[in-house]
Tab-separated table of C-alpha atoms in Angstrom:
chain	number	residue	atom	x	y	z
A	33	MET	CA	79.772	82.464	178.778
A	34	GLY	CA	76.011	81.374	177.630
A	35	VAL	CA	74.361	78.764	179.438
A	36	HIS	CA	72.759	76.237	177.157
A	37	ALA	CA	69.886	74.353	178.303
A	38	LYS	CA	70.110	70.191	178.729
A	39	GLU	CA	68.232	69.179	175.723
A	40	GLN	CA	65.622	66.905	176.496
A	41	PRO	CA	65.012	63.442	174.788
A	42	PRO	CA	61.362	63.053	173.063
A	43	ARG	CA	58.431	61.821	174.576
A	44	ARG	CA	56.858	58.884	173.736
A	45	ALA	CA	52.822	58.798	173.080
A	46	GLU	CA	52.354	55.816	175.074
A	47	GLY	CA	49.251	55.339	176.984
A	48	LEU	CA	46.971	57.278	174.093
A	49	VAL	CA	44.657	56.410	172.098
A	50	TYR	CA	43.619	57.595	168.619
A	51	GLN	CA	40.245	57.818	166.976
A	52	CYS	CA	38.914	57.711	164.127
A	53	ARG	CA	35.592	57.953	162.069
A	54	LEU	CA	33.886	54.662	161.054
A	55	PRO	CA	32.004	55.009	157.670
A	56	LEU	CA	29.082	52.321	158.071
A	57	SER	CA	25.538	52.800	159.076
A	58	SER	CA	24.048	51.666	162.455
A	59	ALA	CA	22.250	49.130	160.932
A	60	THR	CA	25.501	47.142	159.928
A	61	LEU	CA	26.864	47.549	163.642
A	62	ASP	CA	23.495	46.272	164.770
A	63	LEU	CA	23.834	43.177	162.093
A	64	VAL	CA	27.273	42.125	163.759
A	65	SER	CA	26.599	43.041	167.362
A	66	GLY	CA	23.528	40.695	166.830
A	67	LEU	CA	25.515	37.648	165.450
A	68	VAL	CA	28.164	38.430	168.462
A	69	ARG	CA	25.395	38.415	171.140
A	70	GLY	CA	23.585	35.399	169.992
A	71	HIS	CA	27.219	33.725	169.702
A	72	LEU	CA	28.286	34.450	173.252
A	73	LYS	CA	25.314	32.594	174.403
A	74	LYS	CA	26.772	29.574	173.236
A	75	ILE	CA	30.581	30.253	174.234
A	76	ARG	CA	31.960	31.327	177.638
A	77	TRP	CA	31.980	34.921	178.754
A	78	ARG	CA	33.887	37.408	177.213
A	79	LYS	CA	35.718	40.418	178.641
A	80	LEU	CA	33.891	43.192	175.825
A	81	PRO	CA	30.313	43.546	175.295
A	82	PRO	CA	29.044	42.199	171.963
A	83	GLY	CA	28.648	45.922	170.556
A	84	ARG	CA	32.409	46.781	171.581
A	85	ILE	CA	33.635	43.208	169.761
A	86	ALA	CA	31.380	44.347	166.482
A	87	LEU	CA	32.899	47.813	166.432
A	88	ILE	CA	36.645	46.480	166.989
A	89	VAL	CA	35.823	43.622	163.994
A	90	LEU	CA	34.387	46.261	161.703
A	91	ALA	CA	37.266	48.677	162.210
A	92	VAL	CA	39.522	46.247	160.954
A	93	LEU	CA	37.852	44.901	157.986
A	94	ARG	CA	36.854	48.586	157.255
A	95	HIS	CA	39.981	50.559	157.493
A	96	GLY	CA	42.897	47.652	157.769
A	97	GLN	CA	43.793	48.533	161.225
A	98	ARG	CA	46.876	46.930	162.823
A	99	LEU	CA	45.513	43.881	165.308
A	100	SER	CA	47.837	45.239	168.065
A	101	ASP	CA	46.920	48.917	167.492
A	102	MET	CA	43.067	48.087	168.259
A	103	ALA	CA	44.063	45.672	171.322
A	104	GLY	CA	46.008	48.240	173.192
A	105	GLY	CA	43.251	50.994	172.573
A	106	HIS	CA	40.984	48.668	174.576
A	107	GLY	CA	43.157	46.677	176.909
A	108	ILE	CA	42.935	43.167	175.239
A	109	SER	CA	45.467	41.319	173.199
A	110	ALA	CA	46.542	41.257	169.506
A	111	SER	CA	45.357	37.479	169.580
A	112	THR	CA	41.952	37.955	171.038
A	113	VAL	CA	41.280	40.348	168.369
A	114	ARG	CA	42.361	38.153	165.711
A	115	ARG	CA	40.344	35.318	167.158
A	116	TRP	CA	36.747	37.631	167.341
A	117	LEU	CA	38.217	38.173	163.518
A	118	LEU	CA	37.716	34.969	162.365
A	119	GLU	CA	34.638	34.193	164.508
A	120	VAL	CA	32.790	37.233	163.213
A	121	THR	CA	33.729	36.519	159.558
A	122	GLY	CA	32.667	32.730	160.229
A	123	LEU	CA	29.380	33.762	161.656
A	124	LEU	CA	28.474	36.682	158.563
A	125	ALA	CA	30.179	34.105	155.424
A	126	ALA	CA	27.619	31.580	157.088
A	127	ARG	CA	24.807	34.416	156.131
A	128	ALA	CA	26.359	34.743	152.426
A	129	PRO	CA	23.101	33.183	150.211
A	130	ARG	CA	23.920	30.162	147.276
A	131	LEU	CA	23.854	30.587	144.219
A	132	ASP	CA	20.258	29.031	142.764
A	133	ARG	CA	18.560	30.783	146.037
A	134	ALA	CA	20.216	34.144	145.144
A	135	LEU	CA	19.196	33.691	141.413
A	136	LYS	CA	15.523	32.223	142.992
A	137	LYS	CA	15.232	35.446	145.033
A	138	ILE	CA	15.905	37.908	142.285
A	139	ALA	CA	13.289	35.870	139.303
A	140	ARG	CA	10.639	36.300	142.552
A	141	LYS	CA	11.400	39.893	142.679
A	142	GLY	CA	10.699	40.207	139.082
A	143	GLY	CA	13.936	40.055	137.751
A	144	VAL	CA	15.024	39.102	134.190
A	145	VAL	CA	18.531	39.418	134.005
A	146	VAL	CA	21.765	39.350	136.557
A	147	LEU	CA	25.416	40.627	135.399
A	148	LEU	CA	28.412	38.177	135.859
A	149	ASP	CA	32.047	39.389	136.227
A	150	GLY	CA	35.260	38.320	137.779
A	151	THR	CA	37.551	40.347	139.719
A	152	LEU	CA	41.822	39.703	140.999
A	153	VAL	CA	42.200	40.459	144.657
A	154	ARG	CA	45.653	41.332	145.214
A	155	THR	CA	47.725	39.245	147.715
A	156	ARG	CA	50.919	39.193	149.425
A	157	ARG	CA	53.619	37.928	147.248
A	158	ARG	CA	55.491	34.638	148.733
A	159	THR	CA	58.412	33.105	146.781
A	160	GLY	CA	58.845	29.625	146.122
A	161	ASP	CA	57.284	27.344	143.207
A	162	ALA	CA	54.031	26.541	144.891
A	163	ASN	CA	53.326	30.538	144.386
A	164	ARG	CA	53.407	30.239	140.463
A	165	PRO	CA	49.682	29.137	140.139
A	166	ASN	CA	48.606	32.176	141.826
A	167	PHE	CA	50.000	34.719	139.316
A	168	SER	CA	47.784	36.119	136.771
A	169	GLY	CA	49.192	36.830	133.353
A	170	LYS	CA	46.138	38.620	132.520
A	171	HIS	CA	46.675	41.502	135.589
A	172	LYS	CA	50.490	40.715	136.042
A	173	THR	CA	50.130	40.183	139.536
A	174	HIS	CA	49.553	37.522	142.452
A	175	GLY	CA	46.402	37.346	143.665
A	176	LEU	CA	42.861	35.380	143.614
A	177	LEU	CA	40.653	35.036	141.371
A	178	PHE	CA	36.428	34.864	142.239
A	179	LEU	CA	33.372	35.430	139.997
A	180	ALA	CA	30.436	37.588	141.189
A	181	LEU	CA	26.915	38.318	140.196
A	182	THR	CA	25.133	41.751	140.540
A	183	ASP	CA	21.785	42.534	139.745
A	184	GLU	CA	20.758	45.239	137.225
A	185	LYS	CA	21.069	47.581	139.456
A	186	GLY	CA	24.442	46.561	140.920
A	187	ASN	CA	23.905	45.332	144.250
A	188	LEU	CA	26.528	42.208	144.736
A	189	VAL	CA	23.872	38.851	144.875
A	190	TRP	CA	26.635	35.991	145.028
A	191	ILE	CA	30.266	35.405	145.525
A	192	SER	CA	31.942	32.401	144.067
A	193	ALA	CA	34.986	30.638	145.746
A	194	ALA	CA	38.301	32.018	145.654
A	195	LYS	CA	40.547	30.571	143.200
A	196	PRO	CA	44.415	30.879	142.099
A	197	GLY	CA	45.423	34.158	140.014
A	198	ARG	CA	46.287	31.613	137.085
A	199	SER	CA	42.769	30.176	136.918
A	200	SER	CA	40.546	31.041	133.668
A	201	GLU	CA	36.815	33.017	134.839
A	202	ILE	CA	35.354	30.767	132.646
A	203	THR	CA	36.438	27.792	133.957
A	204	ILE	CA	35.493	28.999	137.461
A	205	ALA	CA	31.993	29.397	135.642
A	206	ARG	CA	31.573	26.047	134.446
A	207	HIS	CA	33.029	24.852	137.585
A	208	ASN	CA	29.838	26.110	139.521
A	209	LYS	CA	27.465	25.780	137.028
A	210	ILE	CA	26.385	28.915	136.165
A	211	THR	CA	24.314	28.178	132.846
A	212	ILE	CA	22.522	25.625	134.757
A	213	HIS	CA	21.333	27.604	137.751
A	214	LEU	CA	20.372	30.363	135.314
A	215	ARG	CA	18.118	28.235	133.317
A	216	GLU	CA	16.270	26.652	136.653
A	217	ALA	CA	15.998	30.106	137.499
A	218	GLY	CA	14.675	31.413	134.458
A	219	LEU	CA	17.241	34.338	134.652
A	220	GLY	CA	19.517	35.603	131.899
A	221	ALA	CA	23.104	37.008	132.241
A	222	LEU	CA	25.429	39.870	131.290
A	223	ALA	CA	28.775	39.399	130.173
A	224	ASP	CA	32.400	40.330	128.898
A	225	LEU	CA	33.746	38.550	125.990
A	226	GLY	CA	36.035	36.422	128.805
A	227	PHE	CA	33.050	34.271	128.754
A	228	VAL	CA	32.035	33.134	125.231
A	229	GLY	CA	31.434	30.024	124.606
A	230	LEU	CA	30.676	29.436	128.113
A	231	ASP	CA	26.694	28.801	127.304
A	232	ASP	CA	26.556	25.638	125.596
A	233	ASP	CA	23.010	25.920	124.059
A	234	PRO	CA	23.688	28.834	120.877
A	235	ASP	CA	20.009	28.043	120.025
A	236	ASP	CA	18.846	29.413	123.483
A	237	PRO	CA	21.537	30.884	125.136
A	238	VAL	CA	21.515	32.507	128.535
A	239	ILE	CA	24.658	34.265	128.268
A	240	VAL	CA	25.084	37.163	126.307
A	241	THR	CA	28.449	38.160	125.603
A	242	GLY	CA	28.947	40.057	122.468
A	243	ARG	CA	30.972	39.245	119.576
A	244	LYS	CA	34.747	38.781	119.041
A	245	ALA	CA	36.667	39.760	115.865
A	246	THR	CA	39.017	37.361	114.126
A	247	ARG	CA	41.504	37.733	111.864
A	248	GLY	CA	39.719	37.024	108.611
A	249	HIS	CA	36.128	37.918	110.455
A	250	PRO	CA	36.336	41.841	111.549
A	251	LEU	CA	33.229	42.460	113.245
A	252	THR	CA	30.699	44.886	111.575
A	253	ALA	CA	29.162	48.094	112.316
A	254	ALA	CA	25.960	46.278	113.639
A	255	GLN	CA	28.193	43.789	115.487
A	256	LYS	CA	30.102	46.478	117.067
A	257	GLU	CA	26.872	48.543	118.513
A	258	ALA	CA	25.516	45.352	120.054
A	259	ASN	CA	29.033	44.802	122.063
A	260	ARG	CA	29.066	48.647	123.059
A	261	LEU	CA	25.073	47.848	124.309
A	262	VAL	CA	26.573	45.234	126.098
A	263	SER	CA	29.084	46.981	127.727
A	264	ARG	CA	27.268	49.616	128.650
A	265	GLU	CA	24.214	47.732	130.659
A	266	ARG	CA	27.503	45.497	132.250
A	267	ALA	CA	28.782	48.970	133.515
A	268	VAL	CA	27.253	48.869	136.932
A	269	ASN	CA	28.608	45.811	138.041
A	270	GLU	CA	31.745	47.814	138.453
A	271	HIS	CA	30.089	49.165	141.450
A	272	GLY	CA	29.505	46.337	143.060
A	273	PHE	CA	33.119	45.719	143.139
A	274	ALA	CA	34.102	48.941	143.953
A	275	ASP	CA	31.847	48.642	147.163
A	276	LEU	CA	33.614	45.280	148.259
A	277	LYS	CA	36.867	46.596	147.834
A	278	ASN	CA	36.452	49.513	150.100
A	279	TRP	CA	36.711	47.236	152.878
A	280	ARG	CA	40.368	48.104	153.121
A	281	ILE	CA	41.104	44.265	154.786
A	282	LEU	CA	41.514	42.681	151.428
A	283	THR	CA	44.773	44.491	150.715
A	284	LYS	CA	46.234	42.318	153.569
A	285	VAL	CA	45.229	38.868	151.863
A	286	ARG	CA	47.220	36.232	151.472
A	287	MET	CA	47.273	33.151	149.831
A	288	ASN	CA	45.115	31.036	151.939
A	289	ALA	CA	42.178	30.414	149.239
A	290	ARG	CA	39.922	28.807	152.068
A	291	HIS	CA	40.135	31.977	154.407
A	292	ALA	CA	39.905	34.975	151.714
A	293	THR	CA	36.657	32.730	150.758
A	294	THR	CA	35.477	33.040	154.164
A	295	LEU	CA	36.333	36.551	154.036
A	296	LEU	CA	34.984	37.646	150.798
A	297	ARG	CA	31.579	36.053	151.823
A	298	ALA	CA	31.511	37.989	154.800
A	299	LEU	CA	32.090	41.200	152.912
A	300	LEU	CA	29.466	40.710	150.680
A	301	VAL	CA	26.785	40.512	153.744
A	302	LEU	CA	28.129	43.741	155.058
A	303	THR	CA	28.062	45.192	151.895
A	304	ASN	CA	24.678	44.495	151.420
A	305	ALA	CA	23.521	45.560	154.720
A	306	GLN	CA	25.217	48.925	154.120
A	307	ILE	CA	24.430	49.086	150.398
A	308	GLN	CA	21.197	49.408	148.789
A	309	ARG	CA	20.572	50.710	145.366
């Protein structure tokens, strides 16, 4: 008769910490560390130094790491990581440029045009009537809509407040008085066909959108070519949106528009610190 060894239960990997590469520049880490260091001078002592706090927060923002995972690896609680995350995003969002200042800065640098577009950040769906305004019929999903301006190279310069997904881009643009700010700064803007009718002065437009075809009036060859030229010039704004959505924390956004606005503006500051074309 053979002798059978007793089967041992699998060992749990408790106490082990895994590592991953954080694809961010030292300038981005220095920016966040400096903000944390200045903030710590005004409040009570923290368990970890500013550089470590900045690294933890950036890991959550960039990789969407679970708060409990980051907390366990550094001997702190998940609620502490959550508090740091809210504090740092608030500090970063406060540095996000206002619309009028962003446009005037581009004008001072010799810029003549900006690119206007909107995008939807998908959110976790909730049940109930209160969730209906967040459903976007255009994208067939729940989310929060925001507008952004980029320069001619695709660098993000401004982000609007987040609005429910069913909102229209042209309504958000009117609410933010984008045409007025463009005229004050002496700039023009290129936008897609969703912004047709936004400019209230057709004799001296500051927003170029191309032309729409109607049932009785198809586009001419010249108008089609003009639309292609506008689309080609606008293509670089997708680089700005792609840079922003590389922060995986956006895959976990919920329906709170105010929190989402703070988060998006914080990520705008980080994106500009990380990438400049």
